[in-house]
Amino acid sequence: MRELLIEWGDGADGLVGRVVRGLREAVREGRLGAGERLPGSRALAAELGVSRGVVVEAYEQLAAEGYLVGRRGSGTRVAAGVAVAGPGRVERAVPAEWRYDLKPGTPDLGAFPRAAWAAAVRRALQGAANSELGYPDPAGLPLLRGELAAYLGRVRGVVARPERVAVVSGVGQGLALLLQVLAAGGRRRIAVEDPGSPGTLELLRAHGVRPVGVRVDEEGLVVGELAASGAQAVLVTPAHQYPTGVVLSARRRTELAAWARAGGLVIEDDYDAEFRYDREPLGAVQGLAPERTVYLGSLSKTLAPGLRLGWAVLPEHLREEFAHAKQYADLGTGAIDQLAFAALLESGGYDRHLRTVRPRYRARRDALVEALRTHLSEAELRGVAAGLHLYLDLPDGVDEQTVADAALRRGVRVATVGPGRLGPGRPAIAVGYAGVVEQRLRDAAALLGEAVREAS
């Protein structure tokens, strides 16, 4: 068994996490097939040189995640219903048109801490007052707002009191509600980073907003051009800009805060903030101008987008209007998920999950960077220091959509930048790596290099 666990070895995620990681990847990559019986907990513990409790907890975690099943009399076996999708990779329901999904936007969903979340739900339900199961405060349950205020202040340097925190169904809803509030006050001219997120541009336009593109360079948003744009507000992703991956420099942060204090409004989407690999993360811009910044965040990149759980930290002058917009939108976010996340924050389970996935994502980033430098040396890599994706400046004269189409014919899915670009720019693609194991990233990089050469 030990030789099957190629992921077993030194790691920063503890003994249980290392066993979970090794077994999970063995199932995903087909080295442990559906229905295959695993050794008893005592036998595997002796083979790996760990306590039986470590193996028991690892088996329980993987059973909660759906990888293993345990039945009385038949031991622990690999669950049915997973199938190999391409060489060396096991996934559920991988679309036929691609074998390597490198489109940014989704974390490793197999890493979702199912056992910890289930325990948090149980703990939340056992401790919930009857009143907490009724229609919630549209701005969120006080328990979660308090936990979020403490967490964001400790980890992101956000200036937040619980009453300034609103719980929303993801950053998308938070932004949509804010646009309603701003439009009611006559503010429809909003600056955005160029290039930026295509989905965000669509959302802005759907709410009658005219997005004004402001250039992004190697230091992030060019604040001098923002000041000349005439925009009343600006939407930024300073922790890890999408798609270029640049981190807003200290100089630009100071300039942006000064612009806000002079009458502008910063809408800070703290995209990918939790994942910075080579140095400590920078604090949120909100801390520099809390009365002129709306801070947005969610669990979509850290846990799973399917949770539809996020938050907004608001200046005092927008707090009540935002809460009213939330009430009229949906009467509030689901109480049980709010209570569960509050329990996960209070217990430290959320911090433990982030400590587990960071080294995994870093290893995948390193593998992809090395492979791209080998197979696509003519492309310039950006955004390496943080986040869950890389930005590749393609050689001049290469059409990015042609590259994406050529890659897709080889089973590799990537994202083009053009739909999120308001002005002219060099052709580029964005490549995600969070949900793909290292060897498959290397395989995908080789195929991507072939696609670029075909398009050249």
PDB file of N, CA and C in Angstrom, residues 65-154:
ATOM      1  N   GLU A  65     -15.995  12.597   2.171  1.00  0.00           N
ATOM      2  CA  GLU A  65     -15.795  13.231   0.861  1.00  0.00           C
ATOM      3  C   GLU A  65     -16.340  12.394  -0.289  1.00  0.00           C
ATOM      4  N   GLY A  66     -16.718  11.136   0.001  1.00  0.00           N
ATOM      5  CA  GLY A  66     -17.286  10.293  -1.043  1.00  0.00           C
ATOM      6  C   GLY A  66     -16.300   9.394  -1.749  1.00  0.00           C
ATOM      7  N   TYR A  67     -15.040   9.368  -1.304  1.00  0.00           N
ATOM      8  CA  TYR A  67     -14.035   8.536  -1.952  1.00  0.00           C
ATOM      9  C   TYR A  67     -14.057   7.091  -1.441  1.00  0.00           C
ATOM     10  N   LEU A  68     -14.415   6.895  -0.178  1.00  0.00           N
ATOM     11  CA  LEU A  68     -14.412   5.573   0.434  1.00  0.00           C
ATOM     12  C   LEU A  68     -15.798   5.247   1.003  1.00  0.00           C
ATOM     13  N   VAL A  69     -16.080   3.953   1.113  1.00  0.00           N
ATOM     14  CA  VAL A  69     -17.296   3.498   1.795  1.00  0.00           C
ATOM     15  C   VAL A  69     -16.882   2.415   2.777  1.00  0.00           C
ATOM     16  N   GLY A  70     -17.531   2.398   3.916  1.00  0.00           N
ATOM     17  CA  GLY A  70     -17.241   1.384   4.920  1.00  0.00           C
ATOM     18  C   GLY A  70     -18.497   0.624   5.274  1.00  0.00           C
ATOM     19  N   ARG A  71     -18.439  -0.699   5.187  1.00  0.00           N
ATOM     20  CA  ARG A  71     -19.595  -1.529   5.530  1.00  0.00           C
ATOM     21  C   ARG A  71     -19.164  -2.597   6.519  1.00  0.00           C
ATOM     22  N   ARG A  72     -20.067  -2.865   7.471  1.00  0.00           N
ATOM     23  CA  ARG A  72     -19.770  -3.887   8.479  1.00  0.00           C
ATOM     24  C   ARG A  72     -19.548  -5.239   7.791  1.00  0.00           C
ATOM     25  N   GLY A  73     -18.438  -5.842   8.093  1.00  0.00           N
ATOM     26  CA  GLY A  73     -18.149  -7.163   7.551  1.00  0.00           C
ATOM     27  C   GLY A  73     -17.360  -7.152   6.257  1.00  0.00           C
ATOM     28  N   SER A  74     -17.311  -5.988   5.555  1.00  0.00           N
ATOM     29  CA  SER A  74     -16.574  -5.964   4.289  1.00  0.00           C
ATOM     30  C   SER A  74     -15.447  -4.947   4.296  1.00  0.00           C
ATOM     31  N   GLY A  75     -15.226  -4.277   5.423  1.00  0.00           N
ATOM     32  CA  GLY A  75     -14.124  -3.354   5.535  1.00  0.00           C
ATOM     33  C   GLY A  75     -14.354  -2.048   4.794  1.00  0.00           C
ATOM     34  N   THR A  76     -13.267  -1.339   4.567  1.00  0.00           N
ATOM     35  CA  THR A  76     -13.311  -0.045   3.874  1.00  0.00           C
ATOM     36  C   THR A  76     -12.891  -0.247   2.428  1.00  0.00           C
ATOM     37  N   ARG A  77     -13.721   0.247   1.510  1.00  0.00           N
ATOM     38  CA  ARG A  77     -13.459   0.057   0.094  1.00  0.00           C
ATOM     39  C   ARG A  77     -13.529   1.389  -0.648  1.00  0.00           C
ATOM     40  N   VAL A  78     -12.927   1.434  -1.839  1.00  0.00           N
ATOM     41  CA  VAL A  78     -13.019   2.611  -2.698  1.00  0.00           C
ATOM     42  C   VAL A  78     -14.429   2.691  -3.251  1.00  0.00           C
ATOM     43  N   ALA A  79     -15.023   3.867  -3.181  1.00  0.00           N
ATOM     44  CA  ALA A  79     -16.399   4.053  -3.624  1.00  0.00           C
ATOM     45  C   ALA A  79     -16.520   3.872  -5.129  1.00  0.00           C
ATOM     46  N   ALA A  80     -17.690   3.403  -5.558  1.00  0.00           N
ATOM     47  CA  ALA A  80     -17.993   3.328  -6.980  1.00  0.00           C
ATOM     48  C   ALA A  80     -18.413   4.707  -7.473  1.00  0.00           C
ATOM     49  N   GLY A  81     -18.479   4.873  -8.808  1.00  0.00           N
ATOM     50  CA  GLY A  81     -18.995   6.126  -9.362  1.00  0.00           C
ATOM     51  C   GLY A  81     -17.942   7.133  -9.724  1.00  0.00           C
ATOM     52  N   VAL A  82     -16.657   6.747  -9.632  1.00  0.00           N
ATOM     53  CA  VAL A  82     -15.603   7.620 -10.148  1.00  0.00           C
ATOM     54  C   VAL A  82     -14.967   6.902 -11.320  1.00  0.00           C
ATOM     55  N   ALA A  83     -14.609   7.667 -12.334  1.00  0.00           N
ATOM     56  CA  ALA A  83     -14.061   7.060 -13.548  1.00  0.00           C
ATOM     57  C   ALA A  83     -12.827   7.822 -13.999  1.00  0.00           C
ATOM     58  N   VAL A  84     -11.889   7.101 -14.576  1.00  0.00           N
ATOM     59  CA  VAL A  84     -10.682   7.746 -15.084  1.00  0.00           C
ATOM     60  C   VAL A  84     -11.035   8.624 -16.271  1.00  0.00           C
ATOM     61  N   ALA A  85     -10.579   9.894 -16.224  1.00  0.00           N
ATOM     62  CA  ALA A  85     -10.817  10.840 -17.323  1.00  0.00           C
ATOM     63  C   ALA A  85      -9.485  11.234 -17.902  1.00  0.00           C
ATOM     64  N   GLY A  86      -9.016  10.505 -18.879  1.00  0.00           N
ATOM     65  CA  GLY A  86      -7.687  10.786 -19.412  1.00  0.00           C
ATOM     66  C   GLY A  86      -6.641  10.080 -18.581  1.00  0.00           C
ATOM     67  N   PRO A  87      -5.419  10.042 -19.021  1.00  0.00           N
ATOM     68  CA  PRO A  87      -4.362   9.298 -18.326  1.00  0.00           C
ATOM     69  C   PRO A  87      -4.104   9.826 -16.946  1.00  0.00           C
ATOM     70  N   GLY A  88      -4.221   8.907 -15.950  1.00  0.00           N
ATOM     71  CA  GLY A  88      -3.787   9.233 -14.608  1.00  0.00           C
ATOM     72  C   GLY A  88      -4.672  10.155 -13.822  1.00  0.00           C
ATOM     73  N   ARG A  89      -5.938  10.380 -14.247  1.00  0.00           N
ATOM     74  CA  ARG A  89      -6.769  11.337 -13.506  1.00  0.00           C
ATOM     75  C   ARG A  89      -8.144  10.754 -13.302  1.00  0.00           C
ATOM     76  N   VAL A  90      -8.647  10.833 -12.100  1.00  0.00           N
ATOM     77  CA  VAL A  90      -9.987  10.367 -11.802  1.00  0.00           C
ATOM     78  C   VAL A  90     -10.836  11.542 -11.384  1.00  0.00           C
ATOM     79  N   GLU A  91     -11.955  11.738 -12.041  1.00  0.00           N
ATOM     80  CA  GLU A  91     -12.856  12.840 -11.720  1.00  0.00           C
ATOM     81  C   GLU A  91     -14.284  12.359 -11.898  1.00  0.00           C
ATOM     82  N   ARG A  92     -15.217  13.124 -11.414  1.00  0.00           N
ATOM     83  CA  ARG A  92     -16.623  12.829 -11.628  1.00  0.00           C
ATOM     84  C   ARG A  92     -17.137  13.722 -12.749  1.00  0.00           C
ATOM     85  N   ALA A  93     -17.814  13.119 -13.709  1.00  0.00           N
ATOM     86  CA  ALA A  93     -18.529  13.854 -14.749  1.00  0.00           C
ATOM     87  C   ALA A  93     -17.671  14.905 -15.440  1.00  0.00           C
ATOM     88  N   VAL A  94     -16.472  14.527 -15.905  1.00  0.00           N
ATOM     89  CA  VAL A  94     -15.641  15.457 -16.664  1.00  0.00           C
ATOM     90  C   VAL A  94     -16.220  15.575 -18.067  1.00  0.00           C
ATOM     91  N   PRO A  95     -16.514  16.771 -18.564  1.00  0.00           N
ATOM     92  CA  PRO A  95     -17.081  16.912 -19.898  1.00  0.00           C
ATOM     93  C   PRO A  95     -16.172  16.281 -20.951  1.00  0.00           C
ATOM     94  N   ALA A  96     -16.798  15.714 -21.991  1.00  0.00           N
ATOM     95  CA  ALA A  96     -16.043  14.972 -22.988  1.00  0.00           C
ATOM     96  C   ALA A  96     -15.109  15.867 -23.779  1.00  0.00           C
ATOM     97  N   GLU A  97     -15.442  17.159 -23.912  1.00  0.00           N
ATOM     98  CA  GLU A  97     -14.651  18.011 -24.802  1.00  0.00           C
ATOM     99  C   GLU A  97     -13.309  18.410 -24.219  1.00  0.00           C
ATOM    100  N   TRP A  98     -13.063  18.200 -22.942  1.00  0.00           N
ATOM    101  CA  TRP A  98     -11.725  18.472 -22.417  1.00  0.00           C
ATOM    102  C   TRP A  98     -11.343  17.454 -21.338  1.00  0.00           C
ATOM    103  N   ARG A  99     -10.074  17.126 -21.316  1.00  0.00           N
ATOM    104  CA  ARG A  99      -9.542  16.214 -20.303  1.00  0.00           C
ATOM    105  C   ARG A  99      -8.781  16.963 -19.226  1.00  0.00           C
ATOM    106  N   TYR A 100      -8.321  18.175 -19.565  1.00  0.00           N
ATOM    107  CA  TYR A 100      -7.533  18.984 -18.633  1.00  0.00           C
ATOM    108  C   TYR A 100      -8.234  20.341 -18.512  1.00  0.00           C
ATOM    109  N   ASP A 101      -8.967  20.527 -17.434  1.00  0.00           N
ATOM    110  CA  ASP A 101      -9.712  21.777 -17.276  1.00  0.00           C
ATOM    111  C   ASP A 101      -8.837  22.784 -16.531  1.00  0.00           C
ATOM    112  N   LEU A 102      -8.222  23.696 -17.290  1.00  0.00           N
ATOM    113  CA  LEU A 102      -7.347  24.705 -16.714  1.00  0.00           C
ATOM    114  C   LEU A 102      -7.989  26.090 -16.750  1.00  0.00           C
ATOM    115  N   LYS A 103      -9.290  26.147 -16.914  1.00  0.00           N
ATOM    116  CA  LYS A 103      -9.959  27.445 -16.883  1.00  0.00           C
ATOM    117  C   LYS A 103      -9.992  27.941 -15.449  1.00  0.00           C
ATOM    118  N   PRO A 104      -9.558  29.185 -15.187  1.00  0.00           N
ATOM    119  CA  PRO A 104      -9.540  29.689 -13.802  1.00  0.00           C
ATOM    120  C   PRO A 104     -10.949  29.849 -13.236  1.00  0.00           C
ATOM    121  N   GLY A 105     -10.998  29.909 -11.919  1.00  0.00           N
ATOM    122  CA  GLY A 105     -12.246  30.255 -11.272  1.00  0.00           C
ATOM    123  C   GLY A 105     -12.749  29.282 -10.235  1.00  0.00           C
ATOM    124  N   THR A 106     -12.178  28.071 -10.189  1.00  0.00           N
ATOM    125  CA  THR A 106     -12.679  27.057  -9.264  1.00  0.00           C
ATOM    126  C   THR A 106     -11.517  26.460  -8.480  1.00  0.00           C
ATOM    127  N   PRO A 107     -11.665  26.311  -7.167  1.00  0.00           N
ATOM    128  CA  PRO A 107     -10.617  25.650  -6.381  1.00  0.00           C
ATOM    129  C   PRO A 107     -10.673  24.140  -6.578  1.00  0.00           C
ATOM    130  N   ASP A 108      -9.865  23.416  -5.851  1.00  0.00           N
ATOM    131  CA  ASP A 108      -9.910  21.950  -5.861  1.00  0.00           C
ATOM    132  C   ASP A 108     -11.133  21.527  -5.049  1.00  0.00           C
ATOM    133  N   LEU A 109     -12.212  21.180  -5.739  1.00  0.00           N
ATOM    134  CA  LEU A 109     -13.452  20.847  -5.037  1.00  0.00           C
ATOM    135  C   LEU A 109     -13.327  19.539  -4.268  1.00  0.00           C
ATOM    136  N   GLY A 110     -12.395  18.688  -4.679  1.00  0.00           N
ATOM    137  CA  GLY A 110     -12.159  17.466  -3.922  1.00  0.00           C
ATOM    138  C   GLY A 110     -11.542  17.717  -2.563  1.00  0.00           C
ATOM    139  N   ALA A 111     -10.986  18.920  -2.376  1.00  0.00           N
ATOM    140  CA  ALA A 111     -10.376  19.263  -1.096  1.00  0.00           C
ATOM    141  C   ALA A 111     -11.377  19.855  -0.115  1.00  0.00           C
ATOM    142  N   PHE A 112     -12.641  20.007  -0.534  1.00  0.00           N
ATOM    143  CA  PHE A 112     -13.626  20.577   0.387  1.00  0.00           C
ATOM    144  C   PHE A 112     -13.655  19.760   1.680  1.00  0.00           C
ATOM    145  N   PRO A 113     -13.557  20.408   2.840  1.00  0.00           N
ATOM    146  CA  PRO A 113     -13.466  19.674   4.111  1.00  0.00           C
ATOM    147  C   PRO A 113     -14.836  19.172   4.567  1.00  0.00           C
ATOM    148  N   ARG A 114     -15.291  18.120   3.926  1.00  0.00           N
ATOM    149  CA  ARG A 114     -16.659  17.654   4.160  1.00  0.00           C
ATOM    150  C   ARG A 114     -16.906  17.249   5.609  1.00  0.00           C
ATOM    151  N   ALA A 115     -15.956  16.539   6.178  1.00  0.00           N
ATOM    152  CA  ALA A 115     -16.153  16.099   7.561  1.00  0.00           C
ATOM    153  C   ALA A 115     -16.216  17.302   8.503  1.00  0.00           C
ATOM    154  N   ALA A 116     -15.317  18.270   8.305  1.00  0.00           N
ATOM    155  CA  ALA A 116     -15.321  19.463   9.158  1.00  0.00           C
ATOM    156  C   ALA A 116     -16.594  20.276   8.957  1.00  0.00           C
ATOM    157  N   TRP A 117     -17.053  20.379   7.696  1.00  0.00           N
ATOM    158  CA  TRP A 117     -18.290  21.138   7.446  1.00  0.00           C
ATOM    159  C   TRP A 117     -19.495  20.422   8.054  1.00  0.00           C
ATOM    160  N   ALA A 118     -19.543  19.095   7.896  1.00  0.00           N
ATOM    161  CA  ALA A 118     -20.648  18.340   8.489  1.00  0.00           C
ATOM    162  C   ALA A 118     -20.657  18.493  10.005  1.00  0.00           C
ATOM    163  N   ALA A 119     -19.476  18.456  10.617  1.00  0.00           N
ATOM    164  CA  ALA A 119     -19.402  18.647  12.067  1.00  0.00           C
ATOM    165  C   ALA A 119     -19.852  20.047  12.455  1.00  0.00           C
ATOM    166  N   ALA A 120     -19.486  21.047  11.630  1.00  0.00           N
ATOM    167  CA  ALA A 120     -19.906  22.423  11.915  1.00  0.00           C
ATOM    168  C   ALA A 120     -21.408  22.575  11.795  1.00  0.00           C
ATOM    169  N   VAL A 121     -22.019  21.899  10.817  1.00  0.00           N
ATOM    170  CA  VAL A 121     -23.480  21.940  10.689  1.00  0.00           C
ATOM    171  C   VAL A 121     -24.139  21.310  11.903  1.00  0.00           C
ATOM    172  N   ARG A 122     -23.624  20.149  12.327  1.00  0.00           N
ATOM    173  CA  ARG A 122     -24.194  19.499  13.516  1.00  0.00           C
ATOM    174  C   ARG A 122     -24.066  20.390  14.743  1.00  0.00           C
ATOM    175  N   ARG A 123     -22.882  20.972  14.922  1.00  0.00           N
ATOM    176  CA  ARG A 123     -22.664  21.834  16.071  1.00  0.00           C
ATOM    177  C   ARG A 123     -23.569  23.059  16.013  1.00  0.00           C
ATOM    178  N   ALA A 124     -23.751  23.592  14.815  1.00  0.00           N
ATOM    179  CA  ALA A 124     -24.602  24.774  14.660  1.00  0.00           C
ATOM    180  C   ALA A 124     -26.048  24.447  14.979  1.00  0.00           C
ATOM    181  N   LEU A 125     -26.533  23.309  14.497  1.00  0.00           N
ATOM    182  CA  LEU A 125     -27.926  22.943  14.741  1.00  0.00           C
ATOM    183  C   LEU A 125     -28.171  22.622  16.209  1.00  0.00           C
ATOM    184  N   GLN A 126     -27.209  21.969  16.816  1.00  0.00           N
ATOM    185  CA  GLN A 126     -27.378  21.633  18.229  1.00  0.00           C
ATOM    186  C   GLN A 126     -27.416  22.871  19.112  1.00  0.00           C
ATOM    187  N   GLY A 127     -26.683  23.918  18.705  1.00  0.00           N
ATOM    188  CA  GLY A 127     -26.624  25.106  19.536  1.00  0.00           C
ATOM    189  C   GLY A 127     -27.534  26.234  19.101  1.00  0.00           C
ATOM    190  N   ALA A 128     -28.234  26.060  17.983  1.00  0.00           N
ATOM    191  CA  ALA A 128     -29.036  27.166  17.451  1.00  0.00           C
ATOM    192  C   ALA A 128     -30.294  27.399  18.283  1.00  0.00           C
ATOM    193  N   ALA A 129     -30.548  28.667  18.564  1.00  0.00           N
ATOM    194  CA  ALA A 129     -31.814  29.034  19.198  1.00  0.00           C
ATOM    195  C   ALA A 129     -32.934  28.921  18.171  1.00  0.00           C
ATOM    196  N   ASN A 130     -34.141  28.653  18.645  1.00  0.00           N
ATOM    197  CA  ASN A 130     -35.274  28.551  17.726  1.00  0.00           C
ATOM    198  C   ASN A 130     -35.408  29.807  16.867  1.00  0.00           C
ATOM    199  N   SER A 131     -35.161  30.948  17.471  1.00  0.00           N
ATOM    200  CA  SER A 131     -35.315  32.208  16.745  1.00  0.00           C
ATOM    201  C   SER A 131     -34.345  32.331  15.584  1.00  0.00           C
ATOM    202  N   GLU A 132     -33.170  31.653  15.666  1.00  0.00           N
ATOM    203  CA  GLU A 132     -32.180  31.751  14.610  1.00  0.00           C
ATOM    204  C   GLU A 132     -32.583  30.967  13.356  1.00  0.00           C
ATOM    205  N   LEU A 133     -33.622  30.139  13.473  1.00  0.00           N
ATOM    206  CA  LEU A 133     -34.112  29.384  12.331  1.00  0.00           C
ATOM    207  C   LEU A 133     -35.288  30.075  11.648  1.00  0.00           C
ATOM    208  N   GLY A 134     -35.667  31.237  12.137  1.00  0.00           N
ATOM    209  CA  GLY A 134     -36.712  32.011  11.490  1.00  0.00           C
ATOM    210  C   GLY A 134     -36.135  32.869  10.386  1.00  0.00           C
ATOM    211  N   TYR A 135     -36.907  33.849   9.904  1.00  0.00           N
ATOM    212  CA  TYR A 135     -36.388  34.767   8.896  1.00  0.00           C
ATOM    213  C   TYR A 135     -35.225  35.547   9.507  1.00  0.00           C
ATOM    214  N   PRO A 136     -34.051  35.486   8.876  1.00  0.00           N
ATOM    215  CA  PRO A 136     -32.881  36.139   9.487  1.00  0.00           C
ATOM    216  C   PRO A 136     -32.882  37.629   9.247  1.00  0.00           C
ATOM    217  N   ASP A 137     -32.068  38.326  10.019  1.00  0.00           N
ATOM    218  CA  ASP A 137     -31.740  39.713   9.703  1.00  0.00           C
ATOM    219  C   ASP A 137     -31.209  39.713   8.275  1.00  0.00           C
ATOM    220  N   PRO A 138     -31.749  40.541   7.378  1.00  0.00           N
ATOM    221  CA  PRO A 138     -31.280  40.503   5.989  1.00  0.00           C
ATOM    222  C   PRO A 138     -29.780  40.746   5.848  1.00  0.00           C
ATOM    223  N   ALA A 139     -29.176  41.431   6.795  1.00  0.00           N
ATOM    224  CA  ALA A 139     -27.734  41.674   6.744  1.00  0.00           C
ATOM    225  C   ALA A 139     -26.934  40.503   7.288  1.00  0.00           C
ATOM    226  N   GLY A 140     -27.605  39.484   7.840  1.00  0.00           N
ATOM    227  CA  GLY A 140     -26.889  38.317   8.335  1.00  0.00           C
ATOM    228  C   GLY A 140     -27.077  38.102   9.819  1.00  0.00           C
ATOM    229  N   LEU A 141     -26.818  36.883  10.277  1.00  0.00           N
ATOM    230  CA  LEU A 141     -26.938  36.556  11.693  1.00  0.00           C
ATOM    231  C   LEU A 141     -25.835  37.249  12.486  1.00  0.00           C
ATOM    232  N   PRO A 142     -26.167  37.797  13.640  1.00  0.00           N
ATOM    233  CA  PRO A 142     -25.149  38.484  14.444  1.00  0.00           C
ATOM    234  C   PRO A 142     -23.931  37.616  14.761  1.00  0.00           C
ATOM    235  N   LEU A 143     -24.157  36.309  14.982  1.00  0.00           N
ATOM    236  CA  LEU A 143     -23.035  35.430  15.324  1.00  0.00           C
ATOM    237  C   LEU A 143     -22.007  35.401  14.198  1.00  0.00           C
ATOM    238  N   LEU A 144     -22.456  35.203  12.959  1.00  0.00           N
ATOM    239  CA  LEU A 144     -21.511  35.152  11.853  1.00  0.00           C
ATOM    240  C   LEU A 144     -20.901  36.516  11.578  1.00  0.00           C
ATOM    241  N   ARG A 145     -21.676  37.566  11.686  1.00  0.00           N
ATOM    242  CA  ARG A 145     -21.124  38.904  11.424  1.00  0.00           C
ATOM    243  C   ARG A 145     -20.017  39.232  12.420  1.00  0.00           C
ATOM    244  N   GLY A 146     -20.199  38.800  13.661  1.00  0.00           N
ATOM    245  CA  GLY A 146     -19.150  39.010  14.653  1.00  0.00           C
ATOM    246  C   GLY A 146     -17.905  38.201  14.368  1.00  0.00           C
ATOM    247  N   GLU A 147     -18.083  36.924  13.991  1.00  0.00           N
ATOM    248  CA  GLU A 147     -16.931  36.082  13.671  1.00  0.00           C
ATOM    249  C   GLU A 147     -16.197  36.611  12.439  1.00  0.00           C
ATOM    250  N   LEU A 148     -16.954  37.060  11.436  1.00  0.00           N
ATOM    251  CA  LEU A 148     -16.325  37.596  10.232  1.00  0.00           C
ATOM    252  C   LEU A 148     -15.548  38.877  10.519  1.00  0.00           C
ATOM    253  N   ALA A 149     -16.133  39.755  11.322  1.00  0.00           N
ATOM    254  CA  ALA A 149     -15.438  40.999  11.651  1.00  0.00           C
ATOM    255  C   ALA A 149     -14.099  40.693  12.321  1.00  0.00           C
ATOM    256  N   ALA A 150     -14.097  39.728  13.240  1.00  0.00           N
ATOM    257  CA  ALA A 150     -12.858  39.374  13.930  1.00  0.00           C
ATOM    258  C   ALA A 150     -11.865  38.725  12.970  1.00  0.00           C
ATOM    259  N   TYR A 151     -12.339  37.805  12.142  1.00  0.00           N
ATOM    260  CA  TYR A 151     -11.451  37.110  11.210  1.00  0.00           C
ATOM    261  C   TYR A 151     -10.847  38.066  10.193  1.00  0.00           C
ATOM    262  N   LEU A 152     -11.675  38.898   9.567  1.00  0.00           N
ATOM    263  CA  LEU A 152     -11.180  39.815   8.542  1.00  0.00           C
ATOM    264  C   LEU A 152     -10.219  40.846   9.129  1.00  0.00           C
ATOM    265  N   GLY A 153     -10.468  41.263  10.352  1.00  0.00           N
ATOM    266  CA  GLY A 153      -9.536  42.180  10.995  1.00  0.00           C
ATOM    267  C   GLY A 153      -8.204  41.527  11.285  1.00  0.00           C
ATOM    268  N   ARG A 154      -8.248  40.260  11.717  1.00  0.00           N
ATOM    269  CA  ARG A 154      -7.021  39.545  12.074  1.00  0.00           C
ATOM    270  C   ARG A 154      -6.212  39.130  10.849  1.00  0.00           C
TER     271      ARG A 154
END
